[in-house]
Coordinates of C-alpha atoms and ligand atoms in Angstrom, one line a residue:
M1 CA 46.2 212.9 126.4
A2 CA 48.8 210.0 126.7
K3 CA 49.9 208.3 123.5
D4 CA 48.4 204.9 124.6
E5 CA 45.1 206.6 125.3
K6 CA 45.1 208.2 121.8
S7 CA 45.8 205.0 120.1
R8 CA 43.1 203.2 122.1
I9 CA 40.6 205.8 121.0
M10 CA 41.7 205.4 117.3
N11 CA 41.4 201.6 117.7
E12 CA 37.9 202.0 119.1
I13 CA 36.9 204.2 116.2
V14 CA 38.3 201.8 113.6
S15 CA 36.4 198.9 115.2
L16 CA 33.2 200.9 115.5
C17 CA 33.5 201.8 111.8
K18 CA 33.8 198.1 110.9
R19 CA 31.0 197.0 113.4
R20 CA 28.5 199.5 112.2
G21 CA 29.3 199.4 108.5
F22 CA 31.1 202.6 107.9
V23 CA 34.5 201.3 106.6
F24 CA 35.7 197.9 105.7
Q25 CA 39.2 196.9 104.6
S26 CA 39.4 196.5 100.8
S27 CA 39.4 192.8 99.7
E28 CA 39.2 191.7 103.3
I29 CA 38.4 188.0 102.4
Y30 CA 41.8 187.8 100.7
G31 CA 43.6 189.2 103.8
G32 CA 43.0 192.9 102.8
I33 CA 45.1 195.3 100.7
N34 CA 47.1 197.8 102.6
S35 CA 46.0 201.4 102.1
C36 CA 42.7 200.8 100.3
W37 CA 39.3 201.0 102.0
D38 CA 35.7 200.2 101.2
F39 CA 33.0 202.4 102.5
G40 CA 30.1 200.4 103.8
P41 CA 26.4 201.3 103.8
L42 CA 26.8 204.0 106.5
G43 CA 30.2 205.2 105.2
V44 CA 28.9 205.9 101.7
E45 CA 26.0 207.9 103.3
L46 CA 28.4 209.9 105.4
K47 CA 30.7 210.6 102.4
N48 CA 27.7 211.5 100.2
N49 CA 26.4 213.9 102.8
I50 CA 29.8 215.6 103.1
K51 CA 30.1 215.8 99.3
R52 CA 26.6 217.1 98.9
D53 CA 27.2 219.7 101.5
W54 CA 30.4 220.8 99.9
W55 CA 28.8 221.0 96.5
R56 CA 25.9 223.0 97.8
E57 CA 28.2 225.5 99.4
M58 CA 30.7 225.7 96.6
V59 CA 28.5 225.4 93.5
Q60 CA 24.8 225.6 94.1
L61 CA 24.7 228.6 96.3
R62 CA 27.0 230.7 94.1
D63 CA 26.8 232.1 90.6
D64 CA 30.6 232.4 90.2
V65 CA 31.6 228.7 90.6
E66 CA 30.7 226.0 88.0
G67 CA 30.8 222.2 88.5
L68 CA 32.9 219.7 86.5
D69 CA 33.5 216.0 86.4
A70 CA 36.7 215.4 84.3
A71 CA 38.1 212.0 83.4
I72 CA 40.6 210.3 85.7
L73 CA 42.9 209.4 82.7
M74 CA 44.4 212.4 81.0
H75 CA 46.8 213.1 78.3
P76 CA 50.3 212.3 79.6
K77 CA 51.6 215.7 78.7
V78 CA 49.3 217.1 81.4
W79 CA 51.6 215.6 84.0
E80 CA 54.7 217.0 82.3
A81 CA 53.2 220.4 82.2
S82 CA 52.0 220.2 85.8
G83 CA 55.4 219.2 87.0
H84 CA 54.2 215.9 88.5
I85 CA 56.5 213.8 86.4
S86 CA 59.6 215.6 87.6
E87 CA 58.5 216.9 91.0
F88 CA 55.8 214.6 92.5
T89 CA 58.2 212.6 94.4
D90 CA 59.0 211.6 98.0
P91 CA 62.4 210.7 99.3
L92 CA 62.4 206.9 99.9
V93 CA 64.8 205.2 102.3
E94 CA 65.1 201.4 102.7
C95 CA 66.4 199.5 105.7
L96 CA 68.9 196.9 104.5
N97 CA 68.2 194.8 107.5
C98 CA 64.4 194.4 107.6
H99 CA 63.8 195.7 104.1
R100 CA 61.0 198.1 105.3
R101 CA 60.7 201.3 103.3
F102 CA 60.1 204.7 104.7
R103 CA 59.7 208.3 103.7
A104 CA 63.0 209.9 104.6
D105 CA 61.2 212.8 106.5
E106 CA 59.5 210.2 108.8
I107 CA 62.7 209.0 110.2
S108 CA 64.3 210.8 113.1
G109 CA 68.0 210.1 113.5
D110 CA 69.7 207.5 111.4
K111 CA 68.1 204.3 112.6
C112 CA 65.3 202.2 111.2
P113 CA 62.2 203.0 113.2
V114 CA 61.1 199.3 113.1
C115 CA 64.2 197.2 113.7
G116 CA 66.7 199.9 114.9
S117 CA 69.3 199.0 112.4
D118 CA 71.6 201.8 111.1
K119 CA 71.9 200.2 107.7
L120 CA 69.7 202.6 105.8
T121 CA 70.1 203.4 102.1
E122 CA 70.6 207.0 100.9
P123 CA 67.2 208.6 100.1
K124 CA 66.1 207.9 96.5
M125 CA 63.4 210.1 94.9
F126 CA 60.2 208.0 94.2
N127 CA 57.4 209.2 92.0
L128 CA 54.0 208.8 93.6
M129 CA 52.0 208.5 90.4
F130 CA 50.4 205.2 89.4
K131 CA 51.4 204.2 85.9
T132 CA 49.5 202.0 83.5
F133 CA 49.0 201.7 79.7
I134 CA 46.3 203.0 77.5
G135 CA 45.2 200.5 74.9
P136 CA 46.5 196.9 74.4
V137 CA 50.2 197.7 73.7
E138 CA 52.4 198.0 76.8
S139 CA 55.0 200.3 75.3
D140 CA 56.5 203.6 76.5
E141 CA 54.4 205.7 74.3
N142 CA 51.3 204.2 75.8
V143 CA 52.1 205.0 79.4
I144 CA 49.4 206.8 81.1
Y145 CA 48.8 207.8 84.8
L146 CA 46.0 207.7 87.2
R147 CA 45.5 211.3 88.2
P148 CA 47.1 212.1 91.6
E149 CA 44.9 215.2 92.0
T150 CA 41.6 216.4 90.4
A151 CA 42.9 219.9 89.8
Q152 CA 44.5 219.4 86.4
G153 CA 41.2 218.3 84.9
I154 CA 39.9 221.8 85.9
Y155 CA 42.9 223.7 84.4
V156 CA 42.7 222.0 81.0
N157 CA 38.9 222.8 80.9
Y158 CA 39.1 226.4 82.1
Q159 CA 38.3 227.9 78.7
N160 CA 35.6 225.3 77.9
V161 CA 33.8 226.1 81.1
M162 CA 34.3 229.8 80.9
T163 CA 32.9 230.1 77.4
T164 CA 30.0 227.6 77.7
M165 CA 28.8 229.2 81.0
R166 CA 29.5 232.8 79.9
Q167 CA 31.7 233.3 82.9
K168 CA 34.1 236.2 83.4
I169 CA 37.0 236.5 85.7
P170 CA 36.8 236.1 88.7
F171 CA 35.1 232.7 88.6
G172 CA 35.8 229.2 89.8
I173 CA 35.4 225.5 88.8
A174 CA 34.7 222.8 91.4
Q175 CA 35.1 219.1 91.2
I176 CA 34.8 216.0 93.4
G177 CA 36.5 212.8 92.3
K178 CA 39.0 210.0 92.9
A179 CA 42.7 210.6 93.1
F180 CA 45.5 208.0 93.3
R181 CA 48.9 208.3 95.0
N182 CA 51.3 205.5 95.4
E183 CA 52.1 206.7 99.0
I184 CA 55.3 205.2 100.5
S185 CA 53.8 205.0 103.9
P186 CA 50.0 205.0 103.9
G187 CA 48.3 204.7 107.2
N188 CA 46.3 206.0 110.1
F189 CA 43.2 204.3 108.8
I190 CA 41.5 206.3 106.0
F191 CA 43.7 209.4 106.6
R192 CA 46.4 208.4 104.1
S193 CA 45.4 205.9 101.5
R194 CA 46.5 205.2 97.9
E195 CA 43.0 205.7 96.5
F196 CA 41.0 208.6 97.9
E197 CA 38.6 211.3 97.0
Q198 CA 39.2 215.0 96.7
M199 CA 36.9 218.0 96.7
E200 CA 38.8 220.8 94.9
M201 CA 37.9 224.2 93.7
Q202 CA 40.1 226.4 91.5
F203 CA 39.3 230.1 91.4
F204 CA 40.6 232.1 88.5
V205 CA 41.5 235.8 89.3
H206 CA 43.3 238.8 88.1
P207 CA 46.9 238.7 89.5
D208 CA 46.3 242.0 91.4
D209 CA 43.3 240.5 93.1
A210 CA 44.9 237.2 94.1
E211 CA 45.8 238.1 97.7
R212 CA 42.3 239.4 98.4
W213 CA 40.7 236.2 97.0
F214 CA 43.1 234.0 98.8
E215 CA 42.1 235.6 102.2
Y216 CA 38.4 235.3 101.1
W217 CA 38.7 231.6 100.4
R218 CA 40.6 230.9 103.5
Q219 CA 37.8 232.3 105.5
Q220 CA 35.1 230.4 103.5
R221 CA 36.8 227.1 103.9
W222 CA 37.3 227.6 107.6
N223 CA 33.7 228.5 108.1
W224 CA 32.6 225.4 106.2
Y225 CA 34.3 223.1 108.7
L226 CA 32.6 225.0 111.5
S227 CA 29.3 224.6 109.7
L228 CA 29.7 220.9 109.7
G229 CA 29.6 221.1 113.5
I230 CA 33.3 220.3 113.9
D231 CA 34.7 221.6 117.2
G232 CA 36.4 224.9 116.3
G233 CA 39.0 224.2 119.0
K234 CA 40.3 221.2 117.1
I235 CA 41.0 222.9 113.8
H236 CA 44.1 225.1 113.2
W237 CA 45.8 227.1 110.4
H238 CA 49.3 226.1 109.4
Q239 CA 51.1 228.4 107.0
H240 CA 53.7 226.7 104.8
G241 CA 57.2 228.0 105.4
P242 CA 59.6 228.6 102.4
D243 CA 60.9 225.1 102.6
E244 CA 57.5 223.5 102.6
L245 CA 55.9 225.5 99.7
A246 CA 55.2 223.3 96.6
H247 CA 57.0 224.2 93.4
Y248 CA 53.9 226.0 92.1
A249 CA 52.8 227.9 95.2
K250 CA 53.1 231.5 96.1
D251 CA 51.5 231.1 99.4
A252 CA 49.8 228.2 101.1
Y253 CA 47.9 227.5 104.3
D254 CA 46.6 224.1 105.6
I255 CA 43.6 223.6 107.7
E256 CA 44.7 221.0 110.2
F257 CA 42.7 218.9 112.6
D258 CA 43.6 217.3 115.9
F259 CA 43.4 213.6 115.0
P260 CA 44.3 211.1 117.8
F261 CA 47.5 210.4 115.9
G262 CA 48.5 214.1 115.8
R263 CA 47.6 217.5 114.2
K264 CA 47.3 216.8 110.5
E265 CA 46.2 218.4 107.2
L266 CA 42.5 218.3 106.2
E267 CA 42.6 220.8 103.4
G268 CA 45.1 223.1 101.6
V269 CA 44.3 226.6 100.4
H270 CA 46.9 227.7 97.9
N271 CA 47.7 230.8 95.9
R272 CA 49.2 229.0 92.8
G273 CA 50.0 232.2 90.9
D274 CA 50.0 231.8 87.1
F275 CA 52.0 228.6 87.2
D276 CA 49.4 226.2 86.0
L277 CA 47.9 228.0 83.1
S278 CA 51.3 229.3 81.9
R279 CA 52.6 225.7 81.9
H280 CA 49.6 224.4 80.0
K281 CA 49.9 227.3 77.6
E282 CA 53.6 226.3 77.0
F283 CA 53.0 222.6 76.7
S284 CA 49.8 222.6 74.7
G285 CA 50.7 225.6 72.5
K286 CA 47.2 226.9 73.1
N287 CA 46.7 230.5 74.1
L288 CA 45.2 230.3 77.6
E289 CA 45.3 234.1 78.2
Y290 CA 42.2 235.8 79.4
S291 CA 41.1 238.8 77.5
D292 CA 39.2 241.4 79.4
N293 CA 36.5 242.8 77.2
V294 CA 36.2 246.0 79.1
S295 CA 39.8 247.1 79.8
G296 CA 41.3 245.2 76.8
E297 CA 43.9 243.8 79.1
K298 CA 45.3 240.3 78.3
Y299 CA 46.8 238.2 81.1
I300 CA 47.2 234.6 82.5
P301 CA 44.9 234.4 85.5
Y302 CA 46.2 233.5 88.9
I303 CA 44.6 230.5 90.6
I304 CA 43.4 230.2 94.2
E305 CA 42.9 226.6 95.1
T306 CA 41.0 225.0 97.9
S307 CA 41.8 221.3 98.0
G308 CA 40.3 219.0 100.6
G309 CA 40.0 215.2 101.0
V310 CA 36.6 213.6 101.4
D311 CA 38.0 210.6 103.3
R312 CA 40.0 212.9 105.7
C313 CA 36.9 215.0 106.3
A314 CA 34.9 211.9 107.0
L315 CA 37.5 210.7 109.5
A316 CA 37.6 214.2 111.2
V317 CA 33.8 214.1 111.5
L318 CA 33.9 210.6 113.0
V319 CA 36.8 211.4 115.4
D320 CA 35.1 214.7 116.5
A321 CA 31.7 212.9 117.0
Y322 CA 33.0 209.9 118.9
T323 CA 31.8 210.1 122.5
V324 CA 31.8 207.6 125.3
E325 CA 29.8 208.8 128.3
P326 CA 27.9 207.4 131.3
E327 CA 24.4 206.3 130.5
K328 CA 21.9 208.7 132.1
S329 CA 19.6 206.0 133.5
N330 CA 22.6 203.9 134.8
P331 CA 25.8 205.9 135.2
Q332 CA 27.8 202.7 135.9
K333 CA 27.3 201.8 132.3
M334 CA 28.8 203.6 129.3
R335 CA 27.2 204.5 126.1
T336 CA 29.0 205.1 122.8
V337 CA 27.5 207.7 120.6
L338 CA 28.5 209.6 117.4
K339 CA 27.4 213.2 118.1
M340 CA 27.8 214.4 114.5
H341 CA 25.8 217.1 112.8
P342 CA 22.5 215.5 111.9
R343 CA 22.9 216.8 108.4
L344 CA 25.9 214.4 108.0
S345 CA 24.3 211.5 109.9
P346 CA 24.0 208.5 107.6
I347 CA 20.6 207.5 109.0
K348 CA 18.3 210.2 110.1
V349 CA 15.7 208.2 111.8
G350 CA 15.4 204.8 113.5
V351 CA 11.8 203.5 113.6
F352 CA 10.9 200.8 116.1
P353 CA 7.8 199.0 117.4
L354 CA 8.2 198.8 121.2
V355 CA 7.2 195.1 121.0
K356 CA 6.7 192.7 118.1
K357 CA 3.0 192.3 118.5
E358 CA -0.4 194.1 119.0
G359 CA -0.2 195.6 115.5
M360 CA 2.9 197.8 116.5
P361 CA 5.2 196.4 113.7
E362 CA 2.6 197.2 111.0
I363 CA 2.2 200.8 112.1
A364 CA 6.0 201.2 112.6
R365 CA 6.7 199.9 109.1
E366 CA 4.1 202.2 107.6
I367 CA 5.8 205.2 109.4
A368 CA 9.2 204.1 108.2
Q369 CA 8.0 203.8 104.6
E370 CA 6.5 207.3 104.7
L371 CA 9.6 208.8 106.3
R372 CA 11.8 207.1 103.6
K373 CA 10.5 209.6 101.1
K374 CA 12.5 212.3 102.8
F375 CA 15.2 210.6 104.9
M376 CA 17.4 207.6 105.2
V377 CA 15.5 205.4 107.7
F378 CA 16.4 202.2 109.6
Y379 CA 13.6 200.0 110.7
D380 CA 14.5 197.7 113.6
E381 CA 12.4 195.3 115.6
K382 CA 15.1 193.0 116.9
D383 CA 16.3 192.9 120.6
S384 CA 15.3 195.1 123.5
I385 CA 14.4 198.7 122.8
G386 CA 17.5 199.8 124.8
R387 CA 19.8 197.8 122.5
R388 CA 18.1 199.2 119.4
Y389 CA 18.7 202.8 120.8
R390 CA 22.3 202.0 121.5
R391 CA 22.9 200.6 117.9
Q392 CA 21.5 203.9 116.5
D393 CA 23.6 206.0 118.9
E394 CA 26.7 204.3 117.6
A395 CA 25.6 205.0 114.0
G396 CA 25.1 208.7 114.8
T397 CA 21.3 208.5 114.1
P398 CA 19.8 211.7 115.6
F399 CA 16.3 210.4 116.1
C400 CA 14.5 207.2 117.1
V401 CA 10.8 207.0 116.7
T402 CA 9.0 204.3 118.8
V403 CA 5.5 203.0 118.3
D404 CA 4.0 201.9 121.6
G405 CA 0.6 201.0 123.2
Q406 CA -0.5 204.6 123.1
T407 CA 0.1 204.9 119.4
L408 CA -2.7 202.4 118.9
Q409 CA -5.1 204.8 120.7
D410 CA -4.1 208.3 119.7
N411 CA -1.7 208.1 116.7
T412 CA 1.2 209.5 118.6
V413 CA 4.7 208.2 118.9
T414 CA 7.8 209.0 121.0
I415 CA 10.8 210.6 119.4
R416 CA 14.1 210.3 121.2
E417 CA 16.9 212.7 120.5
R418 CA 20.4 211.2 120.3
D419 CA 22.5 213.8 122.2
T420 CA 20.1 214.9 125.1
L421 CA 18.2 211.6 125.2
I422 CA 15.1 213.7 125.7
Q423 CA 11.9 212.0 124.5
V424 CA 8.8 213.8 123.4
R425 CA 5.4 212.6 122.2
T426 CA 4.2 213.8 118.8
K427 CA 1.6 213.0 116.2
I428 CA 2.7 210.8 113.4
D429 CA 2.3 213.4 110.8
E430 CA 4.4 215.9 112.7
I431 CA 7.5 213.6 112.8
A432 CA 8.9 214.7 109.4
P433 CA 8.6 218.5 109.9
M434 CA 10.0 218.2 113.4
I435 CA 13.1 216.3 112.1
E436 CA 13.6 218.8 109.3
K437 CA 13.4 221.8 111.7
Y438 CA 15.8 220.1 114.1
I439 CA 18.4 219.4 111.4
E440 CA 18.3 222.9 110.2
N441 CA 18.6 224.4 113.7
W442 CA 21.0 221.9 115.2
E443 CA 23.8 223.4 117.3
R444 CA 26.6 221.5 119.0
D445 CA 25.9 220.5 122.5
K446 CA 22.3 221.9 122.4
G447 CA 19.1 220.0 122.1
I448 CA 16.0 221.7 120.8
F449 CA 13.3 219.6 122.5
Ligands
ATP1 P1 50.0 215.3 102.9 O1 51.0 216.4 103.2 O2 49.2 214.9 104.1 O3 50.5 214.2 102.1 P2 49.4 216.9 100.6 O4 49.9 218.2 101.0 O5 50.2 216.0 99.7 O6 48.9 216.0 101.9 P3 47.5 217.9 98.8 O7 48.3 217.5 97.6 O8 47.4 219.3 99.1 O9 47.9 217.0 100.0 O10 46.0 217.3 98.6 C1 44.9 217.9 99.0 C2 44.1 217.1 99.9 O11 43.8 215.8 99.5 C3 44.7 216.9 101.3 O12 44.5 218.0 102.1 C4 44.0 215.7 101.8 O13 42.8 216.0 102.4 C5 43.8 214.9 100.5 N1 44.8 213.9 100.4 C6 46.0 214.0 99.9 N2 46.7 212.8 99.9 C7 45.8 211.9 100.5 C8 45.9 210.5 100.7 N3 47.0 209.8 100.4 N4 44.9 209.9 101.3 C9 43.8 210.6 101.6 N5 43.6 211.9 101.4 C10 44.6 212.6 100.8

């Protein structure tokens, strides 16, 4: 696909996100703030559905992974131990002509990518952590950081979780939460922002078992993206070469996705060795060794990490789902539809009266209220039925239920399915079970009606 075509698609997705209430620019009425985004009514549903799905898969369905919600602010020594104070830096280059700043690795050649000037400064290392002060005194000893990753909250709680939940190695701890990075060049919509959410799981293992668990988690995480209905042809593995490996990592693979702006990381799966717990042992002075009751062996566990971004996952789902196709009834016209997995769809059912009279709105409202007990529902009586369908297509809503003249006679409604556009008639009390069954059995490019 040509570059112009790709950026056109990205622009269309960004404007759909705004139009339908997925994503707004943060502080928009003040001109916006670069690199921060607000998730609107549909965006928060999409993110919640992704997070719920991840949590179910990683915590609820397993007896060897526990959940955690650690504080964003942590003891500053944590970041010394983790290496973030000394290592969490990017090389920053400034153009002395237009004064734009870039990450050195984003510049090819020795010219400013914006104004073309060759007056570039030498790269300076720039720490990506946001700094603030704890308490009222703004002094050096009160400096504190907004966490740049959720992982450290897990490491410092490894013994708390293990003992309270009576876990033994191998076991894991999972957490979803905000992280903050003062990125030099944020961009590509919600792909790289300065405030974002991570879904991370740290699995503690015997050093001899680390490679086996690393392979296991790579497979699990890959399968999860497929289970979200994401096109398997658009995700890829990228193994970090020796010059890409982070200071802590023994081995690392990224799951990458084909975004319109290029193939980019969605999630990292890392074998972190014993780096994290050894460092926290050293800096805290606490014994973080694991003691095996059966063999009597004492050792620092290795950690296998799976670290994904909620916002990047949401963007991948939106990009993957975004479809513009000729309308079936009128192929001259195009319809825009988000063909995402119905499990992720922000709204599961649109409920409409065909016309705003003859008692249809009353029945439709009653149906909507009943369905709300199970699903997110959108009731709509404005505009023509065709426009109402189209609005829900753009929101990714898998079903539209319409109350019409026949409903008044036999208590049946039509249900229209988003992807195949097939409509069936069903009894009102069969709507909910039908939707549940469909969501459970949904497969890409297949309808079940
Ligand atoms: P990148 O190379 O793209 O900067 P990274 O390798 O620094 O990413 P990690 O530190 O491995 O990323 O973070 C784990 C995950 O957190 C990433 O795979 C991504 O999904 C998410 N993430 C990291 N930085 C950002 C960001 N600035 N905005 C949104 N999500 C992010």
